[in-house]
CSV table of C-alpha atoms in Angstrom, one decimal:
chain,number,residue,atom,x,y,z
A,754,MET,CA,0.0,0.0,0.0
A,755,GLY,CA,1.2,3.5,-0.7
A,756,GLU,CA,2.6,6.0,1.7
A,757,SER,CA,-0.9,7.4,2.4
A,758,GLY,CA,-1.8,4.2,4.3
A,759,THR,CA,-5.4,3.2,5.0
A,760,LEU,CA,-8.6,5.2,4.9
A,761,LEU,CA,-8.8,4.5,8.7
A,762,ARG,CA,-5.6,6.5,9.1
A,763,GLU,CA,-7.0,9.4,7.1
A,764,LEU,CA,-10.2,9.5,9.1
A,765,LEU,CA,-8.4,9.4,12.4
A,766,ARG,CA,-6.2,12.3,11.2
A,767,GLN,CA,-9.3,14.3,10.3
A,768,ARG,CA,-10.8,13.7,13.7
A,769,ARG,CA,-7.5,14.8,15.3
A,770,VAL,CA,-7.1,11.4,16.9
A,771,ARG,CA,-3.3,11.4,17.2
A,772,GLY,CA,-1.3,8.6,18.6
A,773,TYR,CA,-2.0,5.2,20.1
A,774,PRO,CA,-3.4,6.4,23.5
A,775,SER,CA,-5.9,8.7,21.9
A,776,PHE,CA,-7.1,6.0,19.6
A,777,CYS,CA,-7.6,3.6,22.5
A,778,ARG,CA,-9.8,6.1,24.3
A,779,GLU,CA,-11.9,6.5,21.1
A,780,TYR,CA,-12.0,2.8,20.7
A,781,ASP,CA,-13.4,2.3,24.2
A,782,LYS,CA,-16.0,5.0,23.7
A,783,ALA,CA,-17.3,3.1,20.7
A,784,ALA,CA,-17.0,-0.3,22.3
A,785,ALA,CA,-19.1,0.9,25.3
A,786,LYS,CA,-22.0,1.7,22.9
A,787,ILE,CA,-22.0,-1.8,21.6
A,788,ASP,CA,-21.1,-4.0,24.5
A,789,PRO,CA,-19.2,-2.9,27.6
A,790,GLY,CA,-17.5,-6.3,27.5
A,791,LEU,CA,-15.6,-5.1,24.4
A,792,MET,CA,-13.9,-2.3,26.2
A,793,ARG,CA,-10.1,-2.5,26.5
A,794,GLY,CA,-10.2,-4.9,23.6
A,795,TYR,CA,-8.3,-2.4,21.5
A,796,PRO,CA,-5.3,-3.7,19.4
A,797,SER,CA,-1.8,-3.7,20.7
A,798,LYS,CA,0.4,-0.8,19.7
A,799,ALA,CA,2.1,-2.9,17.1
A,800,GLN,CA,-1.3,-4.0,15.6
A,801,TYR,CA,-2.5,-0.4,15.6
A,802,TYR,CA,0.4,0.7,13.4
A,803,ARG,CA,-0.2,-2.1,11.0
A,804,TRP,CA,-3.8,-1.0,10.8
A,805,LEU,CA,-2.7,2.5,9.7
A,806,SER,CA,0.0,1.4,7.3
A,807,GLY,CA,-2.1,-1.1,5.4
A,808,GLU,CA,0.1,-4.1,6.2
A,809,LEU,CA,-2.9,-6.3,7.1
A,810,ILE,CA,-4.0,-9.0,4.8
A,811,GLY,CA,-7.8,-8.6,4.8
A,812,VAL,CA,-9.4,-7.1,7.9
A,813,PRO,CA,-9.2,-7.8,11.7
A,814,TYR,CA,-11.5,-10.2,13.4
A,815,GLY,CA,-15.1,-9.5,13.9
A,816,GLU,CA,-15.1,-7.7,17.3
A,817,HIS,CA,-12.5,-5.2,16.0
A,818,CYS,CA,-14.6,-4.6,12.9
A,819,ARG,CA,-17.8,-4.0,15.0
A,820,VAL,CA,-16.1,-1.4,17.1
A,821,LEU,CA,-14.5,0.4,14.1
A,822,GLU,CA,-17.8,0.5,12.2
A,823,GLN,CA,-19.3,2.0,15.3
A,824,MET,CA,-16.6,4.7,15.3
A,825,PHE,CA,-17.2,5.4,11.7
A,826,PRO,CA,-20.9,4.8,10.8
A,827,ASN,CA,-21.6,3.9,7.2
A,828,TRP,CA,-18.1,2.8,6.5
A,829,THR,CA,-17.5,-0.9,6.2
A,830,ALA,CA,-14.4,-2.6,7.7
A,831,GLU,CA,-13.2,-3.4,4.1
A,832,GLN,CA,-13.4,0.3,3.2
A,833,LEU,CA,-11.6,1.4,6.4
A,834,PHE,CA,-8.7,-1.0,5.7
A,835,GLY,CA,-8.6,-0.1,2.1
A,836,PRO,CA,-6.3,2.6,0.7
A,837,SER,CA,-7.1,6.2,1.5
A,838,ALA,CA,-7.8,8.6,-1.3
A,839,GLY,CA,-4.4,10.1,-0.8
A,840,ALA,CA,-3.4,13.5,0.6
A,841,ILE,CA,-6.8,15.1,0.6
A,842,ASN,CA,-8.3,17.6,3.0
A,843,PHE,CA,-11.7,15.9,3.4
A,844,VAL,CA,-13.0,12.4,3.0
A,845,PRO,CA,-16.7,12.5,2.4
A,846,GLU,CA,-19.1,10.0,4.0
A,847,PRO,CA,-19.9,7.2,1.6
A,848,ALA,CA,-23.3,6.6,0.1
A,849,GLU,CA,-25.4,4.3,2.2
A,850,VAL,CA,-24.2,0.7,1.9
A,851,ALA,CA,-26.8,-1.6,0.5
A,852,THR,CA,-25.0,-4.8,1.4
A,853,ALA,CA,-24.0,-6.3,4.7
A,854,SER,CA,-21.2,-4.4,6.6
A,855,THR,CA,-18.7,-7.2,6.1
A,856,GLN,CA,-18.1,-9.2,2.9
A,857,ALA,CA,-16.8,-12.7,2.5
A,858,ARG,CA,-13.1,-12.9,2.5
A,859,PRO,CA,-10.6,-15.7,2.1
A,860,GLU,CA,-10.0,-17.7,5.3
A,861,LEU,CA,-6.4,-17.0,6.3
A,862,ALA,CA,-6.4,-18.7,9.7
A,863,GLY,CA,-5.6,-15.5,11.4
A,864,LEU,CA,-2.6,-14.6,9.2
A,865,THR,CA,-2.3,-10.8,9.0
A,866,ALA,CA,1.1,-10.2,7.4
A,867,ALA,CA,3.9,-12.1,5.8
A,868,TYR,CA,7.5,-11.0,5.1
A,869,ILE,CA,10.2,-12.6,2.9
A,870,SER,CA,12.8,-12.4,5.7
A,871,ARG,CA,13.3,-11.5,9.3
A,872,SER,CA,15.2,-8.4,8.1
A,873,GLU,CA,12.2,-7.2,6.2
A,874,PHE,CA,9.9,-7.8,9.2
A,875,HIS,CA,12.3,-5.8,11.5
A,876,HIS,CA,12.3,-2.9,9.1
A,877,GLN,CA,8.5,-2.8,9.1
A,878,MET,CA,8.1,-3.6,12.8
A,879,PRO,CA,11.1,-2.6,14.9
A,880,PRO,CA,11.2,-3.9,18.5
A,881,HIS,CA,9.9,-0.8,20.1
A,882,LYS,CA,6.7,-1.0,18.1
A,883,LEU,CA,6.3,-4.7,18.9
A,884,PHE,CA,7.1,-4.5,22.7
A,885,ASP,CA,6.3,-1.0,24.0
A,886,GLY,CA,3.4,-1.2,26.3
A,887,ALA,CA,3.2,-5.0,26.3
A,888,SER,CA,1.6,-6.8,29.3
A,889,SER,CA,3.1,-10.1,28.3
A,890,ILE,CA,6.0,-11.3,26.1
A,891,ARG,CA,6.7,-15.0,25.5
A,892,MET,CA,9.6,-16.0,23.2
A,893,ALA,CA,11.1,-19.3,22.1
A,894,GLY,CA,13.9,-19.8,19.6
A,895,LEU,CA,17.6,-19.8,19.5
A,896,SER,CA,19.3,-16.7,21.0
A,897,LEU,CA,16.3,-14.4,21.1
A,898,ASN,CA,18.3,-11.4,19.7
A,899,LEU,CA,15.2,-9.4,19.0
A,900,LEU,CA,14.6,-8.9,22.8
A,901,CYS,CA,18.1,-9.4,24.2
A,902,GLN,CA,20.1,-7.3,21.8
A,903,GLN,CA,17.7,-5.0,20.0
A,904,TYR,CA,15.4,-3.8,22.9
A,905,PRO,CA,16.9,-1.5,25.5
A,906,ASP,CA,17.4,-3.0,29.0
A,907,ARG,CA,15.9,0.1,30.6
A,908,ASP,CA,12.7,-0.3,28.6
A,909,LEU,CA,12.5,-4.0,29.4
A,910,VAL,CA,13.0,-3.3,33.1
A,911,ASP,CA,10.2,-0.6,33.0
A,912,LEU,CA,7.9,-3.1,31.3
A,913,ILE,CA,8.4,-5.7,33.9
A,914,GLU,CA,8.2,-3.3,36.8
A,915,THR,CA,4.8,-2.1,35.5
A,916,GLY,CA,3.4,-5.6,35.4
A,917,ALA,CA,4.6,-7.3,32.2
A,918,GLU,CA,5.3,-11.0,32.3
A,919,VAL,CA,8.3,-12.0,30.2
A,920,HIS,CA,9.1,-15.6,29.4
A,921,CYS,CA,12.3,-16.3,27.4
A,922,LEU,CA,13.0,-19.9,26.1
A,923,PHE,CA,16.6,-20.2,24.7
A,924,LEU,CA,18.1,-23.1,22.9
A,925,ASP,CA,20.4,-24.7,25.5
A,926,PRO,CA,23.9,-23.4,24.8
A,927,ASP,CA,25.3,-26.6,26.3
A,928,GLY,CA,23.0,-28.9,24.4
A,929,GLU,CA,23.4,-31.1,21.3
A,930,ALA,CA,20.7,-29.3,19.3
A,931,ILE,CA,22.6,-26.0,19.2
A,932,ARG,CA,25.7,-27.8,18.1
A,933,ARG,CA,23.8,-29.5,15.2
A,934,ARG,CA,22.3,-26.1,14.2
A,935,CYS,CA,25.8,-24.5,14.2
A,936,VAL,CA,27.0,-27.2,11.8
A,937,GLU,CA,23.9,-26.8,9.6
A,938,GLU,CA,24.4,-23.1,9.3
A,939,ASP,CA,28.1,-23.6,8.7
A,940,HIS,CA,29.3,-21.4,11.6
A,941,PRO,CA,32.5,-21.7,13.5
A,942,GLU,CA,32.3,-24.2,16.3
A,943,ASP,CA,30.5,-22.9,19.4
A,944,LEU,CA,29.5,-19.6,17.8
A,945,LEU,CA,25.8,-20.0,18.4
A,946,SER,CA,26.4,-21.3,21.9
A,947,THR,CA,28.6,-18.3,22.7
A,948,LEU,CA,26.0,-15.9,21.4
A,949,THR,CA,23.2,-17.6,23.3
A,950,ARG,CA,25.2,-17.5,26.6
A,951,VAL,CA,25.8,-13.8,26.1
A,952,ASN,CA,22.1,-13.2,25.7
A,953,ILE,CA,21.2,-15.3,28.7
A,954,GLU,CA,23.7,-13.3,30.8
A,955,ALA,CA,22.2,-10.1,29.5
A,956,MET,CA,18.8,-11.2,30.8
A,957,LYS,CA,20.3,-12.2,34.1
A,958,ARG,CA,21.6,-8.6,34.4
A,959,VAL,CA,18.1,-7.4,33.7
A,960,ALA,CA,16.8,-9.6,36.5
A,961,LEU,CA,19.3,-8.1,38.9
A,962,LYS,CA,17.8,-4.6,38.2
A,963,LEU,CA,14.3,-5.7,39.1
A,964,SER,CA,12.6,-5.1,42.4
A,965,PRO,CA,11.8,-8.2,44.5
A,966,GLU,CA,8.1,-7.8,43.5
A,967,ALA,CA,8.9,-7.7,39.8
A,968,ALA,CA,11.7,-10.2,39.6
A,969,PRO,CA,9.4,-13.3,39.4
A,970,ARG,CA,7.8,-11.9,36.2
A,971,LEU,CA,11.0,-12.5,34.2
A,972,ARG,CA,11.5,-16.2,33.6
A,973,LEU,CA,14.4,-17.7,31.7
A,974,HIS,CA,14.4,-21.3,30.5
A,975,VAL,CA,16.4,-23.4,28.1
A,976,TYR,CA,15.5,-26.5,25.9
A,977,ASP,CA,17.5,-29.0,24.0
A,978,GLU,CA,15.5,-30.0,21.0
A,979,THR,CA,15.8,-29.6,17.2
A,980,ILE,CA,14.9,-26.0,16.6
A,981,ARG,CA,12.0,-25.6,14.2
A,982,PHE,CA,10.6,-22.1,14.9
A,983,ASN,CA,11.3,-18.8,16.4
A,984,ILE,CA,8.1,-17.8,18.2
A,985,THR,CA,7.2,-14.4,19.7
A,986,ILE,CA,3.8,-14.0,21.4
A,987,VAL,CA,2.8,-10.5,22.6
A,988,ASN,CA,-0.2,-9.9,24.9
A,989,ASP,CA,-1.6,-13.3,24.0
A,990,THR,CA,-3.1,-11.6,20.9
A,991,LEU,CA,-0.2,-11.4,18.4
A,992,CYS,CA,2.2,-14.1,17.3
A,993,VAL,CA,5.3,-13.7,15.1
A,994,VAL,CA,6.7,-16.9,13.7
A,995,GLN,CA,9.8,-17.7,11.7
A,996,PRO,CA,10.7,-21.2,10.6
A,997,TYR,CA,14.3,-22.4,10.7
A,998,LEU,CA,15.1,-23.5,7.1
A,999,PRO,CA,17.7,-26.1,6.3
A,1000,ASN,CA,21.1,-24.6,5.6
A,1001,GLY,CA,19.9,-21.1,6.1
A,1002,ARG,CA,20.4,-18.5,8.8
A,1003,GLY,CA,17.4,-17.5,10.9
A,1004,LEU,CA,17.7,-13.9,9.6
A,1005,GLU,CA,16.9,-15.2,6.1
A,1006,SER,CA,13.7,-17.0,7.1
A,1007,PRO,CA,10.2,-15.9,6.1
A,1008,THR,CA,8.3,-14.3,8.9
A,1009,LEU,CA,4.6,-14.7,9.5
A,1010,VAL,CA,2.3,-12.6,11.7
A,1011,ALA,CA,-0.9,-14.0,13.1
A,1012,GLU,CA,-3.6,-12.6,15.5
A,1013,ASN,CA,-5.6,-14.4,18.1
A,1014,GLY,CA,-9.3,-14.6,17.0
A,1015,PRO,CA,-12.6,-16.3,17.8
A,1016,ASN,CA,-11.9,-19.3,15.6
A,1017,PRO,CA,-8.9,-21.7,15.8
A,1018,GLY,CA,-6.1,-20.5,13.6
A,1019,LEU,CA,-2.3,-20.1,13.3
A,1020,PHE,CA,-2.1,-18.2,16.6
A,1021,ASP,CA,-3.5,-21.2,18.5
A,1022,THR,CA,-1.1,-23.6,16.7
A,1023,PHE,CA,2.0,-21.8,17.6
A,1024,ASN,CA,0.8,-20.8,21.1
A,1025,GLU,CA,0.5,-24.6,21.7
A,1026,VAL,CA,4.0,-25.2,20.3
A,1027,PHE,CA,5.4,-22.6,22.7
A,1028,ASN,CA,3.5,-24.0,25.7
A,1029,SER,CA,4.7,-27.6,24.9
A,1030,LEU,CA,8.3,-26.5,24.6
A,1031,TRP,CA,8.0,-24.5,27.9
A,1032,THR,CA,6.6,-27.5,29.7
A,1033,ARG,CA,9.6,-29.7,28.6
A,1034,SER,CA,12.2,-27.0,29.3
A,1035,ARG,CA,14.3,-26.3,32.4
A,1036,GLN,CA,14.8,-23.1,34.3
A,1037,VAL,CA,18.0,-21.2,34.1
A,1038,THR,CA,19.6,-20.7,37.5
A,1039,ALA,CA,21.7,-17.7,38.5
């Protein structure tokens, strides 16, 4: 989609709804008119920016669509997530829609975005957009560089101190699986083990900066199994998945983004994978 983004972005601009907190307030006002139970169901900050940029494939799940159509009467969800008319001063209200507010769309099992590589995903969704304001972060993979190397320690400490639960599941740096992966990626011996140890130690330093009340919310585990996916789950609503391909670095892997919805989908699949790995893992001791 072009630089102008979605129609939703243009309409929010016209209403002078600027920034994520302002949007959340407007979202809650609309949700309260439909069903108070929908309040605080607004998207994560990362999802919000994708809504504006036009990176979604299709439209969000039904409850989001209901609230947005309440915010912008007579506009359908498909129109709101379609391209804007460009840099115009006014977007007129559409003619009355004769059909139902939502149209049939391909079933994508909750998939909302796909990227050819992890690098492309990071360009579109840097760590601060993904993690800022999160109430929970669960990650499983190899070295977890996205959190350990690319997100500031100070910001991570602030997240945890304000209530965020952070679970990190590293590939065991002393295990057989990481040695096999090192050979497969044609790295010097012990390179991946060394990088993973560095990241685990970085998280241990974060733990030392936490208050006694917050410290239990940061949990570090390791597992020793053939690595198949890098999984990041934010707020139990958004899942970022990267497969580990044969003879390829993780950075070169395609990246999929899926949202949790009312029907079983990709989010549920990889949430189950994470939970299964976590159950079989062991805790990292100081």
